[in-house]
Amino acid sequence: TFNWNEVDRYPNFENCENSIDFQNSKNCFEQTITTHISEYFETQNIIISQTVKDTIRIDLLVSKNGELQISKIQTQELTREQIPSLDSILKRSLEGLPKLYPAIKRSQQVQTAFQLPIIFRGRLMAEEKIILGIDPGTTIMGFGLIKINGKTMEFLQLNELLLKKYD
């Protein structure tokens, strides 16, 4: 296994093939993977009870075949407590990346290892929210109210309104 500084060409995603030099190729690779992970995190419904600010360090391995896998995740204990499924979220975040080509050393495809820092800032949801759900019907409209406080949900009311035409 080689590190970044020992290869002739960095691992390359399909969308980075036009990068003309070593540094541009590295930047494109890092930008592609960082953007992909960040966008995946945004789709997750992560609820935390304390604010989390952490630099998550992900040790990645690119095989000779261009397969990407996480070998180690380093993070603060608070982050692990607040996001117990962090490892599986990060592993799933790698799915759907563009095709990856392995690094090259002396014209041979080689396995490479590197560390990617991801800055994570998790904020608390507003302490308390009341949500109104409406089911508009033709003659009857149903509605429900729930209150969310942190990680708990409380049912407040469920009812319907009879919608008549008045002459």
mmCIF file with all atom_site columns, C-alpha atoms in Angstrom:
data_model
loop_
_atom_site.group_PDB
_atom_site.id
_atom_site.type_symbol
_atom_site.label_atom_id
_atom_site.label_alt_id
_atom_site.label_comp_id
_atom_site.label_asym_id
_atom_site.label_entity_id
_atom_site.label_seq_id
_atom_site.pdbx_PDB_ins_code
_atom_site.Cartn_x
_atom_site.Cartn_y
_atom_site.Cartn_z
_atom_site.occupancy
_atom_site.B_iso_or_equiv
_atom_site.pdbx_formal_charge
_atom_site.auth_seq_id
_atom_site.auth_comp_id
_atom_site.auth_asym_id
_atom_site.auth_atom_id
_atom_site.pdbx_PDB_model_num
ATOM 1   C CA . THR A 1 1   ? 0.000   0.000  0.000   1.00 0.00 ? 1   THR A CA 1
ATOM 2   C CA . PHE A 1 2   ? 1.332   3.396  -1.026  1.00 0.00 ? 2   PHE A CA 1
ATOM 3   C CA . ASN A 1 3   ? 0.505   6.802  0.368   1.00 0.00 ? 3   ASN A CA 1
ATOM 4   C CA . TRP A 1 4   ? -0.292  9.850  -1.785  1.00 0.00 ? 4   TRP A CA 1
ATOM 5   C CA . ASN A 1 5   ? 3.305   11.064 -2.007  1.00 0.00 ? 5   ASN A CA 1
ATOM 6   C CA . GLU A 1 6   ? 4.680   7.790  -3.381  1.00 0.00 ? 6   GLU A CA 1
ATOM 7   C CA . VAL A 1 7   ? 2.567   7.425  -6.536  1.00 0.00 ? 7   VAL A CA 1
ATOM 8   C CA . ASP A 1 8   ? 2.998   8.784  -10.069 1.00 0.00 ? 8   ASP A CA 1
ATOM 9   C CA . ARG A 1 9   ? -0.738  9.411  -10.544 1.00 0.00 ? 9   ARG A CA 1
ATOM 10  C CA . TYR A 1 10  ? -3.469  9.822  -7.914  1.00 0.00 ? 10  TYR A CA 1
ATOM 11  C CA . PRO A 1 11  ? -6.589  7.691  -7.885  1.00 0.00 ? 11  PRO A CA 1
ATOM 12  C CA . ASN A 1 12  ? -8.978  9.367  -10.278 1.00 0.00 ? 12  ASN A CA 1
ATOM 13  C CA . PHE A 1 13  ? -12.749 9.594  -10.507 1.00 0.00 ? 13  PHE A CA 1
ATOM 14  C CA . GLU A 1 14  ? -14.327 9.525  -13.951 1.00 0.00 ? 14  GLU A CA 1
ATOM 15  C CA . ASN A 1 15  ? -15.265 13.203 -13.641 1.00 0.00 ? 15  ASN A CA 1
ATOM 16  C CA . CYS A 1 16  ? -11.612 14.112 -12.866 1.00 0.00 ? 16  CYS A CA 1
ATOM 17  C CA . GLU A 1 17  ? -10.039 12.595 -15.984 1.00 0.00 ? 17  GLU A CA 1
ATOM 18  C CA . ASN A 1 18  ? -9.415  16.031 -17.509 1.00 0.00 ? 18  ASN A CA 1
ATOM 19  C CA . SER A 1 19  ? -7.249  17.145 -14.575 1.00 0.00 ? 19  SER A CA 1
ATOM 20  C CA . ILE A 1 20  ? -3.931  17.834 -16.239 1.00 0.00 ? 20  ILE A CA 1
ATOM 21  C CA . ASP A 1 21  ? -1.458  17.734 -13.385 1.00 0.00 ? 21  ASP A CA 1
ATOM 22  C CA . PHE A 1 22  ? -0.802  15.925 -10.120 1.00 0.00 ? 22  PHE A CA 1
ATOM 23  C CA . GLN A 1 23  ? -2.169  18.660 -7.817  1.00 0.00 ? 23  GLN A CA 1
ATOM 24  C CA . ASN A 1 24  ? -5.331  19.284 -9.898  1.00 0.00 ? 24  ASN A CA 1
ATOM 25  C CA . SER A 1 25  ? -6.011  15.548 -9.938  1.00 0.00 ? 25  SER A CA 1
ATOM 26  C CA . LYS A 1 26  ? -5.651  15.368 -6.147  1.00 0.00 ? 26  LYS A CA 1
ATOM 27  C CA . ASN A 1 27  ? -7.900  18.412 -5.649  1.00 0.00 ? 27  ASN A CA 1
ATOM 28  C CA . CYS A 1 28  ? -10.585 17.018 -7.954  1.00 0.00 ? 28  CYS A CA 1
ATOM 29  C CA . PHE A 1 29  ? -10.497 13.644 -6.176  1.00 0.00 ? 29  PHE A CA 1
ATOM 30  C CA . GLU A 1 30  ? -10.824 15.234 -2.717  1.00 0.00 ? 30  GLU A CA 1
ATOM 31  C CA . GLN A 1 31  ? -13.526 17.673 -3.849  1.00 0.00 ? 31  GLN A CA 1
ATOM 32  C CA . THR A 1 32  ? -15.572 14.903 -5.473  1.00 0.00 ? 32  THR A CA 1
ATOM 33  C CA . ILE A 1 33  ? -15.521 12.629 -2.436  1.00 0.00 ? 33  ILE A CA 1
ATOM 34  C CA . THR A 1 34  ? -16.024 15.445 0.110   1.00 0.00 ? 34  THR A CA 1
ATOM 35  C CA . THR A 1 35  ? -18.984 16.886 -1.805  1.00 0.00 ? 35  THR A CA 1
ATOM 36  C CA . HIS A 1 36  ? -20.542 13.438 -2.201  1.00 0.00 ? 36  HIS A CA 1
ATOM 37  C CA . ILE A 1 37  ? -20.258 12.646 1.535   1.00 0.00 ? 37  ILE A CA 1
ATOM 38  C CA . SER A 1 38  ? -21.562 16.098 2.527   1.00 0.00 ? 38  SER A CA 1
ATOM 39  C CA . GLU A 1 39  ? -24.566 15.820 0.212   1.00 0.00 ? 39  GLU A CA 1
ATOM 40  C CA . TYR A 1 40  ? -25.348 12.365 1.601   1.00 0.00 ? 40  TYR A CA 1
ATOM 41  C CA . PHE A 1 41  ? -25.188 13.656 5.187   1.00 0.00 ? 41  PHE A CA 1
ATOM 42  C CA . GLU A 1 42  ? -27.692 16.384 4.287   1.00 0.00 ? 42  GLU A CA 1
ATOM 43  C CA . THR A 1 43  ? -30.232 13.725 3.268   1.00 0.00 ? 43  THR A CA 1
ATOM 44  C CA . GLN A 1 44  ? -29.974 11.949 6.628   1.00 0.00 ? 44  GLN A CA 1
ATOM 45  C CA . ASN A 1 45  ? -32.331 12.789 9.463   1.00 0.00 ? 45  ASN A CA 1
ATOM 46  C CA . ILE A 1 46  ? -29.761 12.956 12.253  1.00 0.00 ? 46  ILE A CA 1
ATOM 47  C CA . ILE A 1 47  ? -31.229 14.080 15.568  1.00 0.00 ? 47  ILE A CA 1
ATOM 48  C CA . ILE A 1 48  ? -28.790 15.036 18.304  1.00 0.00 ? 48  ILE A CA 1
ATOM 49  C CA . SER A 1 49  ? -29.285 16.211 21.877  1.00 0.00 ? 49  SER A CA 1
ATOM 50  C CA . GLN A 1 50  ? -26.026 18.209 22.083  1.00 0.00 ? 50  GLN A CA 1
ATOM 51  C CA . THR A 1 51  ? -24.280 20.428 19.562  1.00 0.00 ? 51  THR A CA 1
ATOM 52  C CA . VAL A 1 52  ? -21.442 18.572 17.847  1.00 0.00 ? 52  VAL A CA 1
ATOM 53  C CA . LYS A 1 53  ? -18.418 20.224 16.211  1.00 0.00 ? 53  LYS A CA 1
ATOM 54  C CA . ASP A 1 54  ? -15.821 17.726 15.083  1.00 0.00 ? 54  ASP A CA 1
ATOM 55  C CA . THR A 1 55  ? -13.285 16.935 12.389  1.00 0.00 ? 55  THR A CA 1
ATOM 56  C CA . ILE A 1 56  ? -14.006 13.342 11.458  1.00 0.00 ? 56  ILE A CA 1
ATOM 57  C CA . ARG A 1 57  ? -10.898 11.685 10.028  1.00 0.00 ? 57  ARG A CA 1
ATOM 58  C CA . ILE A 1 58  ? -11.658 8.910  7.583   1.00 0.00 ? 58  ILE A CA 1
ATOM 59  C CA . ASP A 1 59  ? -8.875  6.538  6.553   1.00 0.00 ? 59  ASP A CA 1
ATOM 60  C CA . LEU A 1 60  ? -9.666  5.379  3.031   1.00 0.00 ? 60  LEU A CA 1
ATOM 61  C CA . LEU A 1 61  ? -8.179  2.611  0.941   1.00 0.00 ? 61  LEU A CA 1
ATOM 62  C CA . VAL A 1 62  ? -8.315  2.547  -2.859  1.00 0.00 ? 62  VAL A CA 1
ATOM 63  C CA . SER A 1 63  ? -7.599  -0.958 -4.147  1.00 0.00 ? 63  SER A CA 1
ATOM 64  C CA . LYS A 1 64  ? -5.701  -1.873 -7.326  1.00 0.00 ? 64  LYS A CA 1
ATOM 65  C CA . ASN A 1 65  ? -9.144  -2.394 -8.903  1.00 0.00 ? 65  ASN A CA 1
ATOM 66  C CA . GLY A 1 66  ? -10.385 1.084  -7.990  1.00 0.00 ? 66  GLY A CA 1
ATOM 67  C CA . GLU A 1 67  ? -12.609 -0.062 -5.120  1.00 0.00 ? 67  GLU A CA 1
ATOM 68  C CA . LEU A 1 68  ? -12.952 2.454  -2.298  1.00 0.00 ? 68  LEU A CA 1
ATOM 69  C CA . GLN A 1 69  ? -13.408 1.387  1.300   1.00 0.00 ? 69  GLN A CA 1
ATOM 70  C CA . ILE A 1 70  ? -13.147 2.902  4.756   1.00 0.00 ? 70  ILE A CA 1
ATOM 71  C CA . SER A 1 71  ? -10.436 1.319  6.888   1.00 0.00 ? 71  SER A CA 1
ATOM 72  C CA . LYS A 1 72  ? -10.788 3.516  9.995   1.00 0.00 ? 72  LYS A CA 1
ATOM 73  C CA . ILE A 1 73  ? -12.905 6.383  11.344  1.00 0.00 ? 73  ILE A CA 1
ATOM 74  C CA . GLN A 1 74  ? -11.458 8.694  13.994  1.00 0.00 ? 74  GLN A CA 1
ATOM 75  C CA . THR A 1 75  ? -13.778 11.039 15.838  1.00 0.00 ? 75  THR A CA 1
ATOM 76  C CA . GLN A 1 76  ? -14.521 12.541 19.231  1.00 0.00 ? 76  GLN A CA 1
ATOM 77  C CA . GLU A 1 77  ? -16.408 10.448 21.774  1.00 0.00 ? 77  GLU A CA 1
ATOM 78  C CA . LEU A 1 78  ? -19.268 12.997 21.852  1.00 0.00 ? 78  LEU A CA 1
ATOM 79  C CA . THR A 1 79  ? -19.766 12.545 18.111  1.00 0.00 ? 79  THR A CA 1
ATOM 80  C CA . ARG A 1 80  ? -20.029 8.756  18.546  1.00 0.00 ? 80  ARG A CA 1
ATOM 81  C CA . GLU A 1 81  ? -22.492 9.185  21.426  1.00 0.00 ? 81  GLU A CA 1
ATOM 82  C CA . GLN A 1 82  ? -24.690 11.586 19.474  1.00 0.00 ? 82  GLN A CA 1
ATOM 83  C CA . ILE A 1 83  ? -24.493 9.673  16.160  1.00 0.00 ? 83  ILE A CA 1
ATOM 84  C CA . PRO A 1 84  ? -24.201 5.965  17.023  1.00 0.00 ? 84  PRO A CA 1
ATOM 85  C CA . SER A 1 85  ? -24.781 5.000  13.369  1.00 0.00 ? 85  SER A CA 1
ATOM 86  C CA . LEU A 1 86  ? -21.929 7.226  12.106  1.00 0.00 ? 86  LEU A CA 1
ATOM 87  C CA . ASP A 1 87  ? -19.860 4.336  10.686  1.00 0.00 ? 87  ASP A CA 1
ATOM 88  C CA . SER A 1 88  ? -22.743 2.916  8.649   1.00 0.00 ? 88  SER A CA 1
ATOM 89  C CA . ILE A 1 89  ? -23.788 6.398  7.449   1.00 0.00 ? 89  ILE A CA 1
ATOM 90  C CA . LEU A 1 90  ? -20.247 7.073  6.225   1.00 0.00 ? 90  LEU A CA 1
ATOM 91  C CA . LYS A 1 91  ? -20.004 3.675  4.515   1.00 0.00 ? 91  LYS A CA 1
ATOM 92  C CA . ARG A 1 92  ? -23.343 4.218  2.746   1.00 0.00 ? 92  ARG A CA 1
ATOM 93  C CA . SER A 1 93  ? -22.212 7.722  1.729   1.00 0.00 ? 93  SER A CA 1
ATOM 94  C CA . LEU A 1 94  ? -19.582 6.176  -0.555  1.00 0.00 ? 94  LEU A CA 1
ATOM 95  C CA . GLU A 1 95  ? -22.245 4.448  -2.655  1.00 0.00 ? 95  GLU A CA 1
ATOM 96  C CA . GLY A 1 96  ? -23.025 6.154  -5.925  1.00 0.00 ? 96  GLY A CA 1
ATOM 97  C CA . LEU A 1 97  ? -19.630 7.805  -6.388  1.00 0.00 ? 97  LEU A CA 1
ATOM 98  C CA . PRO A 1 98  ? -18.426 8.087  -10.001 1.00 0.00 ? 98  PRO A CA 1
ATOM 99  C CA . LYS A 1 99  ? -16.231 5.278  -11.371 1.00 0.00 ? 99  LYS A CA 1
ATOM 100 C CA . LEU A 1 100 ? -12.848 5.307  -9.636  1.00 0.00 ? 100 LEU A CA 1
ATOM 101 C CA . TYR A 1 101 ? -9.536  4.470  -11.266 1.00 0.00 ? 101 TYR A CA 1
ATOM 102 C CA . PRO A 1 102 ? -6.655  3.340  -9.007  1.00 0.00 ? 102 PRO A CA 1
ATOM 103 C CA . ALA A 1 103 ? -3.363  5.165  -8.499  1.00 0.00 ? 103 ALA A CA 1
ATOM 104 C CA . ILE A 1 104 ? -0.435  4.430  -10.803 1.00 0.00 ? 104 ILE A CA 1
ATOM 105 C CA . LYS A 1 105 ? 3.170   3.758  -9.756  1.00 0.00 ? 105 LYS A CA 1
ATOM 106 C CA . ARG A 1 106 ? 5.734   2.847  -12.458 1.00 0.00 ? 106 ARG A CA 1
ATOM 107 C CA . SER A 1 107 ? 2.913   2.087  -14.938 1.00 0.00 ? 107 SER A CA 1
ATOM 108 C CA . GLN A 1 108 ? 1.285   -0.361 -12.508 1.00 0.00 ? 108 GLN A CA 1
ATOM 109 C CA . GLN A 1 109 ? -2.052  0.018  -10.744 1.00 0.00 ? 109 GLN A CA 1
ATOM 110 C CA . VAL A 1 110 ? -1.391  0.137  -7.009  1.00 0.00 ? 110 VAL A CA 1
ATOM 111 C CA . GLN A 1 111 ? -3.367  0.202  -3.779  1.00 0.00 ? 111 GLN A CA 1
ATOM 112 C CA . THR A 1 112 ? -3.243  3.544  -1.952  1.00 0.00 ? 112 THR A CA 1
ATOM 113 C CA . ALA A 1 113 ? -4.222  4.727  1.503   1.00 0.00 ? 113 ALA A CA 1
ATOM 114 C CA . PHE A 1 114 ? -5.017  8.247  2.591   1.00 0.00 ? 114 PHE A CA 1
ATOM 115 C CA . GLN A 1 115 ? -6.864  10.198 5.255   1.00 0.00 ? 115 GLN A CA 1
ATOM 116 C CA . LEU A 1 116 ? -9.749  12.532 4.492   1.00 0.00 ? 116 LEU A CA 1
ATOM 117 C CA . PRO A 1 117 ? -10.814 15.085 7.125   1.00 0.00 ? 117 PRO A CA 1
ATOM 118 C CA . ILE A 1 118 ? -14.529 15.929 7.158   1.00 0.00 ? 118 ILE A CA 1
ATOM 119 C CA . ILE A 1 119 ? -15.674 18.879 9.250   1.00 0.00 ? 119 ILE A CA 1
ATOM 120 C CA . PHE A 1 120 ? -18.995 18.075 10.909  1.00 0.00 ? 120 PHE A CA 1
ATOM 121 C CA . ARG A 1 121 ? -21.205 20.620 12.647  1.00 0.00 ? 121 ARG A CA 1
ATOM 122 C CA . GLY A 1 122 ? -24.410 19.196 14.072  1.00 0.00 ? 122 GLY A CA 1
ATOM 123 C CA . ARG A 1 123 ? -26.853 21.622 15.587  1.00 0.00 ? 123 ARG A CA 1
ATOM 124 C CA . LEU A 1 124 ? -29.755 20.997 17.869  1.00 0.00 ? 124 LEU A CA 1
ATOM 125 C CA . MET A 1 125 ? -33.242 21.216 16.538  1.00 0.00 ? 125 MET A CA 1
ATOM 126 C CA . ALA A 1 126 ? -35.366 23.962 18.024  1.00 0.00 ? 126 ALA A CA 1
ATOM 127 C CA . GLU A 1 127 ? -36.312 22.896 21.556  1.00 0.00 ? 127 GLU A CA 1
ATOM 128 C CA . GLU A 1 128 ? -40.005 22.612 20.832  1.00 0.00 ? 128 GLU A CA 1
ATOM 129 C CA . LYS A 1 129 ? -42.049 22.511 17.641  1.00 0.00 ? 129 LYS A CA 1
ATOM 130 C CA . ILE A 1 130 ? -45.734 22.000 16.968  1.00 0.00 ? 130 ILE A CA 1
ATOM 131 C CA . ILE A 1 131 ? -46.568 20.427 13.631  1.00 0.00 ? 131 ILE A CA 1
ATOM 132 C CA . LEU A 1 132 ? -49.968 20.605 11.946  1.00 0.00 ? 132 LEU A CA 1
ATOM 133 C CA . GLY A 1 133 ? -50.837 17.902 9.449   1.00 0.00 ? 133 GLY A CA 1
ATOM 134 C CA . ILE A 1 134 ? -53.855 18.383 7.179   1.00 0.00 ? 134 ILE A CA 1
ATOM 135 C CA . ASP A 1 135 ? -55.724 15.864 5.037   1.00 0.00 ? 135 ASP A CA 1
ATOM 136 C CA . PRO A 1 136 ? -57.952 17.948 2.759   1.00 0.00 ? 136 PRO A CA 1
ATOM 137 C CA . GLY A 1 137 ? -60.987 15.995 1.695   1.00 0.00 ? 137 GLY A CA 1
ATOM 138 C CA . THR A 1 138 ? -63.970 16.944 -0.459  1.00 0.00 ? 138 THR A CA 1
ATOM 139 C CA . THR A 1 139 ? -66.533 17.184 2.314   1.00 0.00 ? 139 THR A CA 1
ATOM 140 C CA . ILE A 1 140 ? -64.450 16.350 5.395   1.00 0.00 ? 140 ILE A CA 1
ATOM 141 C CA . MET A 1 141 ? -61.043 17.788 6.239   1.00 0.00 ? 141 MET A CA 1
ATOM 142 C CA . GLY A 1 142 ? -58.946 15.925 8.811   1.00 0.00 ? 142 GLY A CA 1
ATOM 143 C CA . PHE A 1 143 ? -56.115 17.416 10.830  1.00 0.00 ? 143 PHE A CA 1
ATOM 144 C CA . GLY A 1 144 ? -53.642 16.411 13.507  1.00 0.00 ? 144 GLY A CA 1
ATOM 145 C CA . LEU A 1 145 ? -51.338 18.277 15.870  1.00 0.00 ? 145 LEU A CA 1
ATOM 146 C CA . ILE A 1 146 ? -48.137 16.854 17.333  1.00 0.00 ? 146 ILE A CA 1
ATOM 147 C CA . LYS A 1 147 ? -45.504 18.459 19.534  1.00 0.00 ? 147 LYS A CA 1
ATOM 148 C CA . ILE A 1 148 ? -41.831 17.611 19.138  1.00 0.00 ? 148 ILE A CA 1
ATOM 149 C CA . ASN A 1 149 ? -39.462 18.371 21.976  1.00 0.00 ? 149 ASN A CA 1
ATOM 150 C CA . GLY A 1 150 ? -35.887 17.197 21.325  1.00 0.00 ? 150 GLY A CA 1
ATOM 151 C CA . LYS A 1 151 ? -36.220 13.482 20.524  1.00 0.00 ? 151 LYS A CA 1
ATOM 152 C CA . THR A 1 152 ? -39.717 13.025 21.962  1.00 0.00 ? 152 THR A CA 1
ATOM 153 C CA . MET A 1 153 ? -43.010 13.385 20.152  1.00 0.00 ? 153 MET A CA 1
ATOM 154 C CA . GLU A 1 154 ? -46.354 14.027 21.835  1.00 0.00 ? 154 GLU A CA 1
ATOM 155 C CA . PHE A 1 155 ? -49.777 13.630 20.221  1.00 0.00 ? 155 PHE A CA 1
ATOM 156 C CA . LEU A 1 156 ? -51.880 16.748 20.867  1.00 0.00 ? 156 LEU A CA 1
ATOM 157 C CA . GLN A 1 157 ? -55.076 16.477 18.851  1.00 0.00 ? 157 GLN A CA 1
ATOM 158 C CA . LEU A 1 158 ? -56.746 14.687 15.965  1.00 0.00 ? 158 LEU A CA 1
ATOM 159 C CA . ASN A 1 159 ? -60.048 15.855 14.541  1.00 0.00 ? 159 ASN A CA 1
ATOM 160 C CA . GLU A 1 160 ? -62.033 16.594 11.417  1.00 0.00 ? 160 GLU A CA 1
ATOM 161 C CA . LEU A 1 161 ? -64.024 19.491 10.031  1.00 0.00 ? 161 LEU A CA 1
ATOM 162 C CA . LEU A 1 162 ? -67.225 18.900 8.102   1.00 0.00 ? 162 LEU A CA 1
ATOM 163 C CA . LEU A 1 163 ? -67.134 21.051 5.003   1.00 0.00 ? 163 LEU A CA 1
ATOM 164 C CA . LYS A 1 164 ? -70.685 21.812 3.833   1.00 0.00 ? 164 LYS A CA 1
ATOM 165 C CA . LYS A 1 165 ? -71.912 24.084 1.179   1.00 0.00 ? 165 LYS A CA 1
ATOM 166 C CA . TYR A 1 166 ? -74.107 26.764 2.682   1.00 0.00 ? 166 TYR A CA 1
ATOM 167 C CA . ASP A 1 167 ? -76.905 28.398 0.690   1.00 0.00 ? 167 ASP A CA 1
#
